[in-house]
PDB file of C-alpha atoms in Angstrom:
ATOM      1  CA  MET K   1     -22.480 -18.311   4.326  1.00  0.00           C
ATOM      2  CA  ASP K   2     -22.914 -19.334   7.958  1.00  0.00           C
ATOM      3  CA  PHE K   3     -19.927 -17.191   8.916  1.00  0.00           C
ATOM      4  CA  LEU K   4     -22.122 -14.100   8.471  1.00  0.00           C
ATOM      5  CA  ASP K   5     -24.113 -15.187  11.519  1.00  0.00           C
ATOM      6  CA  TYR K   6     -21.219 -14.210  13.767  1.00  0.00           C
ATOM      7  CA  ALA K   7     -20.714 -10.582  14.731  1.00  0.00           C
ATOM      8  CA  PHE K   8     -16.924 -10.873  14.788  1.00  0.00           C
ATOM      9  CA  MET K   9     -16.909 -12.141  11.189  1.00  0.00           C
ATOM     10  CA  GLN K  10     -19.160  -9.286  10.088  1.00  0.00           C
ATOM     11  CA  ARG K  11     -16.713  -6.841  11.625  1.00  0.00           C
ATOM     12  CA  ALA K  12     -13.732  -8.671  10.129  1.00  0.00           C
ATOM     13  CA  LEU K  13     -15.240  -8.695   6.620  1.00  0.00           C
ATOM     14  CA  LEU K  14     -16.070  -4.993   6.767  1.00  0.00           C
ATOM     15  CA  ALA K  15     -12.526  -4.242   7.886  1.00  0.00           C
ATOM     16  CA  ALA K  16     -11.156  -6.531   5.158  1.00  0.00           C
ATOM     17  CA  VAL K  17     -13.090  -4.723   2.407  1.00  0.00           C
ATOM     18  CA  LEU K  18     -11.860  -1.343   3.622  1.00  0.00           C
ATOM     19  CA  VAL K  19      -8.295  -2.618   3.769  1.00  0.00           C
ATOM     20  CA  GLY K  20      -8.613  -4.080   0.270  1.00  0.00           C
ATOM     21  CA  ILE K  21      -9.652  -0.665  -1.043  1.00  0.00           C
ATOM     22  CA  THR K  22      -7.246   1.597   0.828  1.00  0.00           C
ATOM     23  CA  ALA K  23      -3.988  -0.375   0.668  1.00  0.00           C
ATOM     24  CA  PRO K  24      -3.699  -0.560  -3.164  1.00  0.00           C
ATOM     25  CA  ALA K  25      -5.120   2.971  -3.493  1.00  0.00           C
ATOM     26  CA  VAL K  26      -2.114   4.332  -1.603  1.00  0.00           C
ATOM     27  CA  GLY K  27       0.305   1.701  -2.812  1.00  0.00           C
ATOM     28  CA  ILE K  28      -0.008   2.729  -6.455  1.00  0.00           C
ATOM     29  CA  TYR K  29       1.541   6.110  -5.641  1.00  0.00           C
ATOM     30  CA  LEU K  30       4.301   4.537  -3.553  1.00  0.00           C
ATOM     31  CA  VAL K  31       5.161   2.180  -6.417  1.00  0.00           C
ATOM     32  CA  GLN K  32       5.295   5.105  -8.837  1.00  0.00           C
ATOM     33  CA  ARG K  33       7.607   6.952  -6.412  1.00  0.00           C
ATOM     34  CA  ARG K  34       9.815   3.853  -6.025  1.00  0.00           C
ATOM     35  CA  GLN K  35       9.031   3.733  -2.304  1.00  0.00           C
ATOM     36  CA  ALA K  36       7.494   0.281  -2.261  1.00  0.00           C
ATOM     37  CA  LEU K  37       8.968  -0.544   1.164  1.00  0.00           C
ATOM     38  CA  MET K  38       7.722   2.625   2.847  1.00  0.00           C
ATOM     39  CA  GLY K  39       4.719   0.780   4.256  1.00  0.00           C
ATOM     40  CA  ASP K  40       7.002  -1.773   5.865  1.00  0.00           C
ATOM     41  CA  GLY K  41       8.980   0.979   7.589  1.00  0.00           C
ATOM     42  CA  ILE K  42       5.825   2.706   8.837  1.00  0.00           C
ATOM     43  CA  GLY K  43       4.600  -0.638  10.135  1.00  0.00           C
ATOM     44  CA  HIS K  44       7.699  -0.916  12.319  1.00  0.00           C
ATOM     45  CA  VAL K  45       7.110   2.577  13.719  1.00  0.00           C
ATOM     46  CA  ALA K  46       3.414   1.823  14.345  1.00  0.00           C
ATOM     47  CA  MET K  47       4.438  -0.905  16.782  1.00  0.00           C
ATOM     48  CA  THR K  48       5.475   1.817  19.235  1.00  0.00           C
ATOM     49  CA  GLY K  49       2.009   3.321  18.920  1.00  0.00           C
ATOM     50  CA  VAL K  50       0.368  -0.018  19.676  1.00  0.00           C
ATOM     51  CA  GLY K  51       2.564  -0.472  22.750  1.00  0.00           C
ATOM     52  CA  LEU K  52       1.823   3.069  23.949  1.00  0.00           C
ATOM     53  CA  GLY K  53      -1.893   2.436  23.494  1.00  0.00           C
ATOM     54  CA  PHE K  54      -1.755  -0.511  25.890  1.00  0.00           C
ATOM     55  CA  LEU K  55       0.505   1.354  28.325  1.00  0.00           C
ATOM     56  CA  LEU K  56      -1.709   4.451  28.449  1.00  0.00           C
ATOM     57  CA  THR K  57      -4.951   2.402  28.259  1.00  0.00           C
ATOM     58  CA  TRP K  58      -5.971   4.238  25.097  1.00  0.00           C
ATOM     59  CA  SER K  59      -7.109   2.831  21.744  1.00  0.00           C
ATOM     60  CA  PRO K  60      -4.085   1.100  20.146  1.00  0.00           C
ATOM     61  CA  VAL K  61      -5.466   1.907  16.669  1.00  0.00           C
ATOM     62  CA  TRP K  62      -5.682   5.654  17.284  1.00  0.00           C
ATOM     63  CA  MET K  63      -2.359   5.762  19.124  1.00  0.00           C
ATOM     64  CA  ALA K  64      -0.717   3.791  16.314  1.00  0.00           C
ATOM     65  CA  THR K  65      -2.202   6.260  13.825  1.00  0.00           C
ATOM     66  CA  LEU K  66      -0.713   9.219  15.693  1.00  0.00           C
ATOM     67  CA  VAL K  67       2.727   7.634  16.031  1.00  0.00           C
ATOM     68  CA  SER K  68       2.695   6.403  12.411  1.00  0.00           C
ATOM     69  CA  VAL K  69       1.854   9.864  11.080  1.00  0.00           C
ATOM     70  CA  LEU K  70       4.682  11.402  13.111  1.00  0.00           C
ATOM     71  CA  GLY K  71       7.026   8.669  11.879  1.00  0.00           C
ATOM     72  CA  ALA K  72       5.982   9.186   8.255  1.00  0.00           C
ATOM     73  CA  VAL K  73       6.580  12.934   8.494  1.00  0.00           C
ATOM     74  CA  LEU K  74       9.997  12.265  10.036  1.00  0.00           C
ATOM     75  CA  MET K  75      10.794   9.857   7.197  1.00  0.00           C
ATOM     76  CA  GLU K  76       9.984  12.553   4.636  1.00  0.00           C
ATOM     77  CA  LEU K  77      12.153  15.084   6.472  1.00  0.00           C
ATOM     78  CA  ILE K  78      15.018  12.596   6.496  1.00  0.00           C
ATOM     79  CA  ARG K  79      14.520  12.021   2.776  1.00  0.00           C
ATOM     80  CA  TRP K  80      14.734  15.765   2.119  1.00  0.00           C
ATOM     81  CA  TYR K  81      17.621  16.693   4.399  1.00  0.00           C
ATOM     82  CA  GLY K  82      19.477  13.465   5.196  1.00  0.00           C
ATOM     83  CA  LYS K  83      21.591  13.399   2.080  1.00  0.00           C
ATOM     84  CA  THR K  84      24.552  11.429   3.420  1.00  0.00           C
ATOM     85  CA  ARG K  85      23.359   9.508   6.465  1.00  0.00           C
ATOM     86  CA  GLY K  86      19.660   9.269   5.696  1.00  0.00           C
ATOM     87  CA  ASP K  87      19.671   5.490   5.411  1.00  0.00           C
ATOM     88  CA  LEU K  88      21.248   5.144   8.863  1.00  0.00           C
ATOM     89  CA  ALA K  89      18.671   7.480  10.394  1.00  0.00           C
ATOM     90  CA  LEU K  90      15.825   5.529   8.794  1.00  0.00           C
ATOM     91  CA  ALA K  91      17.261   2.233  10.069  1.00  0.00           C
ATOM     92  CA  MET K  92      17.386   3.582  13.620  1.00  0.00           C
ATOM     93  CA  LEU K  93      13.822   4.869  13.271  1.00  0.00           C
ATOM     94  CA  PHE K  94      12.516   1.483  12.095  1.00  0.00           C
ATOM     95  CA  TYR K  95      14.388  -0.625  14.646  1.00  0.00           C
ATOM     96  CA  GLY K  96      13.584   1.847  17.410  1.00  0.00           C
ATOM     97  CA  GLY K  97       9.918   1.567  16.529  1.00  0.00           C
ATOM     98  CA  MET K  98       9.986  -2.209  16.868  1.00  0.00           C
ATOM     99  CA  ALA K  99      11.918  -2.114  20.129  1.00  0.00           C
ATOM    100  CA  GLY K 100       9.658   0.587  21.556  1.00  0.00           C
ATOM    101  CA  GLY K 101       6.557  -1.416  20.778  1.00  0.00           C
ATOM    102  CA  VAL K 102       7.844  -4.542  22.518  1.00  0.00           C
ATOM    103  CA  MET K 103       9.046  -2.547  25.530  1.00  0.00           C
ATOM    104  CA  PHE K 104       5.875  -0.512  26.045  1.00  0.00           C
ATOM    105  CA  ILE K 105       3.493  -3.424  25.670  1.00  0.00           C
ATOM    106  CA  ASN K 106       5.425  -5.454  28.242  1.00  0.00           C
ATOM    107  CA  LEU K 107       5.372  -2.508  30.655  1.00  0.00           C
ATOM    108  CA  ALA K 108       1.590  -2.185  30.275  1.00  0.00           C
ATOM    109  CA  PRO K 109      -0.424  -3.818  33.081  1.00  0.00           C
ATOM    110  CA  THR K 110      -2.777  -5.544  30.615  1.00  0.00           C
ATOM    111  CA  GLY K 111      -0.303  -6.035  27.770  1.00  0.00           C
ATOM    112  CA  SER K 112       1.640  -9.082  26.669  1.00  0.00           C
ATOM    113  CA  ASN K 113       3.472 -10.405  23.647  1.00  0.00           C
ATOM    114  CA  ALA K 114       0.275 -12.239  22.711  1.00  0.00           C
ATOM    115  CA  ASN K 115      -1.480  -8.877  22.308  1.00  0.00           C
ATOM    116  CA  LEU K 116       1.341  -7.632  20.106  1.00  0.00           C
ATOM    117  CA  THR K 117       1.219 -10.742  17.915  1.00  0.00           C
ATOM    118  CA  SER K 118      -2.374 -10.025  16.872  1.00  0.00           C
ATOM    119  CA  TYR K 119      -1.271  -6.591  15.625  1.00  0.00           C
ATOM    120  CA  LEU K 120       1.832  -7.928  13.911  1.00  0.00           C
ATOM    121  CA  PHE K 121       0.096 -10.629  11.878  1.00  0.00           C
ATOM    122  CA  GLY K 122      -3.606  -9.771  12.078  1.00  0.00           C
ATOM    123  CA  SER K 123      -6.432 -11.469  13.954  1.00  0.00           C
ATOM    124  CA  LEU K 124     -10.081 -11.903  13.033  1.00  0.00           C
ATOM    125  CA  SER K 125     -11.524 -12.522  16.489  1.00  0.00           C
ATOM    126  CA  THR K 126      -9.974  -9.400  18.039  1.00  0.00           C
ATOM    127  CA  VAL K 127     -11.505  -6.808  15.682  1.00  0.00           C
ATOM    128  CA  SER K 128     -13.809  -4.857  18.008  1.00  0.00           C
ATOM    129  CA  GLU K 129     -16.599  -2.387  17.256  1.00  0.00           C
ATOM    130  CA  SER K 130     -14.324   0.508  18.234  1.00  0.00           C
ATOM    131  CA  ASP K 131     -11.700  -0.831  15.813  1.00  0.00           C
ATOM    132  CA  VAL K 132     -14.254  -0.931  13.012  1.00  0.00           C
ATOM    133  CA  THR K 133     -15.314   2.650  13.753  1.00  0.00           C
ATOM    134  CA  ALA K 134     -11.705   3.836  13.661  1.00  0.00           C
ATOM    135  CA  ILE K 135     -11.014   1.876  10.469  1.00  0.00           C
ATOM    136  CA  CYS K 136     -14.074   3.378   8.736  1.00  0.00           C
ATOM    137  CA  VAL K 137     -13.052   6.942   9.625  1.00  0.00           C
ATOM    138  CA  LEU K 138      -9.435   6.433   8.579  1.00  0.00           C
ATOM    139  CA  ALA K 139     -10.410   4.607   5.377  1.00  0.00           C
ATOM    140  CA  ALA K 140     -12.714   7.483   4.393  1.00  0.00           C
ATOM    141  CA  PHE K 141      -9.771   9.888   4.750  1.00  0.00           C
ATOM    142  CA  VAL K 142      -7.545   7.659   2.580  1.00  0.00           C
ATOM    143  CA  VAL K 143     -10.171   7.325  -0.173  1.00  0.00           C
ATOM    144  CA  LEU K 144     -10.831  11.072  -0.234  1.00  0.00           C
ATOM    145  CA  VAL K 145      -7.122  11.850  -0.602  1.00  0.00           C
ATOM    146  CA  THR K 146      -6.228   9.169  -3.146  1.00  0.00           C
ATOM    147  CA  LEU K 147      -9.217   9.886  -5.391  1.00  0.00           C
ATOM    148  CA  GLY K 148      -9.739  13.597  -4.809  1.00  0.00           C
ATOM    149  CA  LEU K 149      -6.084  14.484  -5.439  1.00  0.00           C
ATOM    150  CA  ARG K 150      -5.252  11.691  -7.877  1.00  0.00           C
ATOM    151  CA  ARG K 151      -4.068  14.042 -10.649  1.00  0.00           C
ATOM    152  CA  GLN K 152      -1.766  16.010  -8.363  1.00  0.00           C
ATOM    153  CA  LEU K 153      -0.416  12.923  -6.592  1.00  0.00           C
ATOM    154  CA  PHE K 154       0.187  11.181  -9.916  1.00  0.00           C
ATOM    155  CA  ALA K 155       2.082  14.185 -11.274  1.00  0.00           C
ATOM    156  CA  VAL K 156       4.338  14.364  -8.219  1.00  0.00           C
ATOM    157  CA  SER K 157       4.889  10.600  -8.229  1.00  0.00           C
ATOM    158  CA  GLN K 158       5.943  10.641 -11.882  1.00  0.00           C
ATOM    159  CA  ASP K 159       8.267  13.658 -11.943  1.00  0.00           C
ATOM    160  CA  GLU K 160       8.766  15.965  -8.975  1.00  0.00           C
ATOM    161  CA  GLU K 161      10.701  18.547 -10.959  1.00  0.00           C
ATOM    162  CA  PHE K 162       8.014  18.829 -13.641  1.00  0.00           C
ATOM    163  CA  ALA K 163       5.316  19.030 -10.962  1.00  0.00           C
ATOM    164  CA  ARG K 164       7.244  21.815  -9.226  1.00  0.00           C
ATOM    165  CA  VAL K 165       7.583  23.759 -12.481  1.00  0.00           C
ATOM    166  CA  THR K 166       3.832  23.545 -13.065  1.00  0.00           C
ATOM    167  CA  GLY K 167       3.236  25.154  -9.680  1.00  0.00           C
ATOM    168  CA  LEU K 168       2.188  22.167  -7.599  1.00  0.00           C
ATOM    169  CA  PRO K 169       3.116  22.208  -3.868  1.00  0.00           C
ATOM    170  CA  VAL K 170       5.440  19.215  -4.184  1.00  0.00           C
ATOM    171  CA  ARG K 171       6.605  19.041  -0.579  1.00  0.00           C
ATOM    172  CA  ALA K 172       3.080  19.366   0.794  1.00  0.00           C
ATOM    173  CA  LEU K 173       1.858  16.612  -1.537  1.00  0.00           C
ATOM    174  CA  ASN K 174       4.792  14.388  -0.565  1.00  0.00           C
ATOM    175  CA  LEU K 175       3.945  14.879   3.086  1.00  0.00           C
ATOM    176  CA  LEU K 176       0.287  14.134   2.396  1.00  0.00           C
ATOM    177  CA  THR K 177       1.249  10.911   0.606  1.00  0.00           C
ATOM    178  CA  ALA K 178       3.401   9.853   3.555  1.00  0.00           C
ATOM    179  CA  VAL K 179       0.631  10.655   6.052  1.00  0.00           C
ATOM    180  CA  THR K 180      -1.927   8.771   3.944  1.00  0.00           C
ATOM    181  CA  ALA K 181       0.398   5.748   3.802  1.00  0.00           C
ATOM    182  CA  ALA K 182       0.738   5.890   7.599  1.00  0.00           C
ATOM    183  CA  VAL K 183      -3.031   5.982   8.026  1.00  0.00           C
ATOM    184  CA  THR K 184      -3.386   3.039   5.638  1.00  0.00           C
ATOM    185  CA  VAL K 185      -0.958   0.978   7.695  1.00  0.00           C
ATOM    186  CA  THR K 186      -3.062   1.431  10.821  1.00  0.00           C
ATOM    187  CA  VAL K 187      -6.234   0.675   8.857  1.00  0.00           C
ATOM    188  CA  ALA K 188      -4.792  -2.636   7.717  1.00  0.00           C
ATOM    189  CA  MET K 189      -2.992  -3.811  10.843  1.00  0.00           C
ATOM    190  CA  ARG K 190      -6.045  -5.490  12.436  1.00  0.00           C
ATOM    191  CA  VAL K 191      -6.638  -7.646   9.353  1.00  0.00           C
ATOM    192  CA  VAL K 192      -3.260  -8.177   7.665  1.00  0.00           C
ATOM    193  CA  GLY K 193      -0.852  -7.199  10.438  1.00  0.00           C
ATOM    194  CA  LEU K 194       1.874  -4.575  10.621  1.00  0.00           C
ATOM    195  CA  LEU K 195       4.578  -6.850   9.238  1.00  0.00           C
ATOM    196  CA  LEU K 196       2.583  -7.875   6.162  1.00  0.00           C
ATOM    197  CA  VAL K 197       0.670  -4.707   5.282  1.00  0.00           C
ATOM    198  CA  SER K 198       3.356  -3.520   2.861  1.00  0.00           C
ATOM    199  CA  ALA K 199       2.700  -6.560   0.652  1.00  0.00           C
ATOM    200  CA  LEU K 200      -0.966  -5.618   0.297  1.00  0.00           C
ATOM    201  CA  MET K 201       0.023  -2.079  -0.655  1.00  0.00           C
ATOM    202  CA  VAL K 202       2.478  -3.157  -3.340  1.00  0.00           C
ATOM    203  CA  VAL K 203       1.714  -6.608  -4.770  1.00  0.00           C
ATOM    204  CA  PRO K 204      -1.840  -5.859  -6.045  1.00  0.00           C
ATOM    205  CA  VAL K 205      -0.424  -2.826  -7.859  1.00  0.00           C
ATOM    206  CA  ALA K 206       2.370  -4.915  -9.370  1.00  0.00           C
ATOM    207  CA  ALA K 207      -0.207  -7.495 -10.463  1.00  0.00           C
ATOM    208  CA  ALA K 208      -2.496  -4.839 -11.986  1.00  0.00           C
ATOM    209  CA  GLN K 209       0.412  -3.346 -13.919  1.00  0.00           C
ATOM    210  CA  GLN K 210       0.741  -6.615 -15.835  1.00  0.00           C
ATOM    211  CA  ILE K 211      -2.544  -6.028 -17.675  1.00  0.00           C
ATOM    212  CA  GLY K 212      -3.455  -2.387 -17.013  1.00  0.00           C
ATOM    213  CA  ARG K 213      -2.892  -0.037 -19.967  1.00  0.00           C
ATOM    214  CA  SER K 214      -3.409   3.238 -18.097  1.00  0.00           C
ATOM    215  CA  PHE K 215      -3.125   4.643 -14.593  1.00  0.00           C
ATOM    216  CA  ALA K 216      -6.905   4.600 -14.097  1.00  0.00           C
ATOM    217  CA  ALA K 217      -7.186   0.982 -15.258  1.00  0.00           C
ATOM    218  CA  THR K 218      -4.264  -0.079 -13.064  1.00  0.00           C
ATOM    219  CA  PHE K 219      -5.823   1.707 -10.095  1.00  0.00           C
ATOM    220  CA  ALA K 220      -9.190  -0.006 -10.571  1.00  0.00           C
ATOM    221  CA  ILE K 221      -7.684  -3.468 -11.133  1.00  0.00           C
ATOM    222  CA  ALA K 222      -5.408  -3.124  -8.101  1.00  0.00           C
ATOM    223  CA  VAL K 223      -8.340  -2.190  -5.857  1.00  0.00           C
ATOM    224  CA  ALA K 224     -10.407  -5.078  -7.275  1.00  0.00           C
ATOM    225  CA  ILE K 225      -7.561  -7.488  -6.514  1.00  0.00           C
ATOM    226  CA  GLY K 226      -7.168  -6.023  -3.026  1.00  0.00           C
ATOM    227  CA  VAL K 227     -10.836  -6.445  -2.168  1.00  0.00           C
ATOM    228  CA  SER K 228     -10.969  -9.975  -3.641  1.00  0.00           C
ATOM    229  CA  VAL K 229      -7.931 -11.292  -1.765  1.00  0.00           C
ATOM    230  CA  THR K 230      -8.870  -9.699   1.557  1.00  0.00           C
ATOM    231  CA  ILE K 231     -12.366 -11.173   1.451  1.00  0.00           C
ATOM    232  CA  GLY K 232     -11.044 -14.527   0.205  1.00  0.00           C
ATOM    233  CA  GLY K 233      -8.323 -14.615   2.842  1.00  0.00           C
ATOM    234  CA  THR K 234     -10.711 -13.683   5.640  1.00  0.00           C
ATOM    235  CA  VAL K 235     -13.220 -16.394   4.698  1.00  0.00           C
ATOM    236  CA  THR K 236     -10.463 -18.969   4.203  1.00  0.00           C
ATOM    237  CA  SER K 237      -8.970 -18.198   7.602  1.00  0.00           C
ATOM    238  CA  TYR K 238     -12.375 -18.762   9.197  1.00  0.00           C
ATOM    239  CA  TYR K 239     -12.979 -22.178   7.630  1.00  0.00           C
ATOM    240  CA  GLN K 240      -9.396 -23.475   7.670  1.00  0.00           C
ATOM    241  CA  ASP K 241      -8.250 -21.861  10.950  1.00  0.00           C
ATOM    242  CA  VAL K 242      -5.171 -20.293   9.364  1.00  0.00           C
ATOM    243  CA  PRO K 243      -3.656 -16.824   9.969  1.00  0.00           C
ATOM    244  CA  PRO K 244      -5.632 -14.209   8.002  1.00  0.00           C
ATOM    245  CA  GLY K 245      -2.676 -11.946   7.217  1.00  0.00           C
ATOM    246  CA  ALA K 246      -0.522 -14.709   5.776  1.00  0.00           C
ATOM    247  CA  THR K 247      -3.459 -16.121   3.821  1.00  0.00           C
ATOM    248  CA  ILE K 248      -4.280 -12.745   2.277  1.00  0.00           C
ATOM    249  CA  VAL K 249      -0.671 -12.093   1.266  1.00  0.00           C
ATOM    250  CA  LEU K 250      -0.276 -15.562  -0.280  1.00  0.00           C
ATOM    251  CA  LEU K 251      -3.493 -15.072  -2.271  1.00  0.00           C
ATOM    252  CA  THR K 252      -2.167 -11.706  -3.449  1.00  0.00           C
ATOM    253  CA  ILE K 253       1.079 -13.267  -4.635  1.00  0.00           C
ATOM    254  CA  GLY K 254      -0.943 -15.971  -6.372  1.00  0.00           C
ATOM    255  CA  ALA K 255      -2.958 -13.301  -8.201  1.00  0.00           C
ATOM    256  CA  PHE K 256       0.293 -11.662  -9.286  1.00  0.00           C
ATOM    257  CA  MET K 257       1.629 -14.937 -10.682  1.00  0.00           C
ATOM    258  CA  VAL K 258      -1.600 -15.645 -12.590  1.00  0.00           C
ATOM    259  CA  LEU K 259      -1.754 -12.185 -14.144  1.00  0.00           C
ATOM    260  CA  THR K 260       1.929 -12.325 -15.011  1.00  0.00           C
ATOM    261  CA  ALA K 261       1.350 -15.617 -16.839  1.00  0.00           C
ATOM    262  CA  LEU K 262      -1.565 -14.061 -18.744  1.00  0.00           C
ATOM    263  CA  ALA K 263       0.271 -10.834 -19.553  1.00  0.00           C
ATOM    264  CA  THR K 264       2.569 -12.207 -22.280  1.00  0.00           C
ATOM    265  CA  PRO K 265      -0.094 -13.792 -24.560  1.00  0.00           C
ATOM    266  CA  LEU K 266      -2.334 -10.781 -23.945  1.00  0.00           C
ATOM    267  CA  ALA K 267       0.437  -8.429 -25.068  1.00  0.00           C
ATOM    268  CA  ARG K 268       1.012 -10.537 -28.192  1.00  0.00           C
ATOM    269  CA  ARG K 269      -2.698 -10.452 -29.022  1.00  0.00           C
ATOM    270  CA  ARG K 270      -2.761  -6.669 -28.652  1.00  0.00           C
ATOM    271  CA  ALA K 271       0.299  -6.355 -30.881  1.00  0.00           C
ATOM    272  CA  ARG K 272      -1.321  -8.498 -33.587  1.00  0.00           C
ATOM    273  CA  ALA K 273      -4.542  -6.485 -33.327  1.00  0.00           C
ATOM    274  CA  ALA K 274      -2.605  -3.234 -33.657  1.00  0.00           C
ATOM    275  CA  ALA K 275      -0.716  -4.552 -36.677  1.00  0.00           C
ATOM    276  CA  ALA K 276      -3.960  -5.664 -38.308  1.00  0.00           C
ATOM    277  CA  ALA K 277      -5.562  -2.298 -37.677  1.00  0.00           C
ATOM    278  CA  ASN K 278      -2.653  -0.423 -39.268  1.00  0.00           C
ATOM    279  CA  PRO K 279      -1.512  -2.457 -42.263  1.00  0.00           C
ATOM    280  CA  THR K 280       1.317  -1.059 -44.378  1.00  0.00           C
ATOM    281  CA  ASP K 281       2.504  -1.925 -47.842  1.00  0.00           C
ATOM    282  CA  ASP K 282       5.615   0.229 -47.673  1.00  0.00           C
ATOM    283  CA  PRO K 283       8.825  -1.545 -48.593  1.00  0.00           C
ATOM    284  CA  ALA K 284      11.442  -2.110 -45.965  1.00  0.00           C
ATOM    285  CA  GLU K 285      13.336   1.044 -45.087  1.00  0.00           C
ATOM    286  CA  CYS K 286      16.724   1.391 -46.733  1.00  0.00           C
ATOM    287  CA  VAL K 287      19.322   2.960 -44.514  1.00  0.00           C
ATOM    288  CA  ILE K 288      22.169   4.786 -46.260  1.00  0.00           C
ATOM    289  CA  PRO K 289      25.476   4.319 -44.453  1.00  0.00           C
ATOM    290  CA  GLY K 290      26.273   7.377 -42.348  1.00  0.00           C
ATOM    291  CA  SER K 291      22.671   8.649 -42.370  1.00  0.00           C
ATOM    292  CA  ARG K 292      20.399   9.034 -39.306  1.00  0.00           C
ATOM    293  CA  THR K 293      17.074   7.317 -39.061  1.00  0.00           C
ATOM    294  CA  ALA K 294      14.004   8.683 -37.284  1.00  0.00           C
ATOM    295  CA  ALA K 295      14.689   6.319 -34.414  1.00  0.00           C
ATOM    296  CA  ASP K 296      18.165   7.804 -34.069  1.00  0.00           C
ATOM    297  CA  GLU K 297      16.679  11.287 -33.823  1.00  0.00           C
ATOM    298  CA  VAL K 298      14.662  10.387 -30.708  1.00  0.00           C
ATOM    299  CA  GLY K 299      17.439   8.390 -29.124  1.00  0.00           C
ATOM    300  CA  VAL K 300      16.015   4.891 -29.537  1.00  0.00           C
TER     301      VAL K 300
END
């Protein structure tokens, strides 16, 4: 535990815990909406914010947050109105974000590609006190949204039409989800990096779905996995001198593989337990040719 003696590791661990909580908390809604790669796209746009932060000598985290939020809102508008050429517009937005980030950071008097690399792939030693303050504020916003509006966000993620019929403000909730995802990207970029943050938003959720039997259980398991892998990856990167972002993502994929391997025997055990709890002595069903069974009636 000697790593706790260093201030930069204390800051890195605090940031890692917050990232481990917020990334899966938002990612579960993106997975439900089939927008698993949204975080990757926002990460590309956030690069422009980082470059502008260096160019204007302002906090790269806050500038990246502003640019990411604007980019996320634009992505939602393209999704609503860009029926035919929406994919082309999104591609230009993503690639333009990457190019803008590289250009601005090289125009900055104190910027260089080395500075950009720490934001792309994460860096433990560069997490400053101001970064931690920004991450804490942004993480609090993400937690409040994902937990406080979990019922509404879940309803919209499952079926937008049903949510609209029930009176929910679907477009406002979609925009809020996009903005929350953008904030999460900037929370995670100092630890995992902009290019790898999408994995931490999606893979823990996919792993939790292997054993979770409800939305609440999946949510809790995904957050537990996120916190475990971010702490484990941060400590491993300190002792082994390896990139923290890559280490965290590889640990996350490892957790997914382990839970996937455990899912099949666990499902069989649950099936046997259910069969034992509901024994039946009824003879096998006889189906008269031309008749409809109960399964046919529900379309199975």
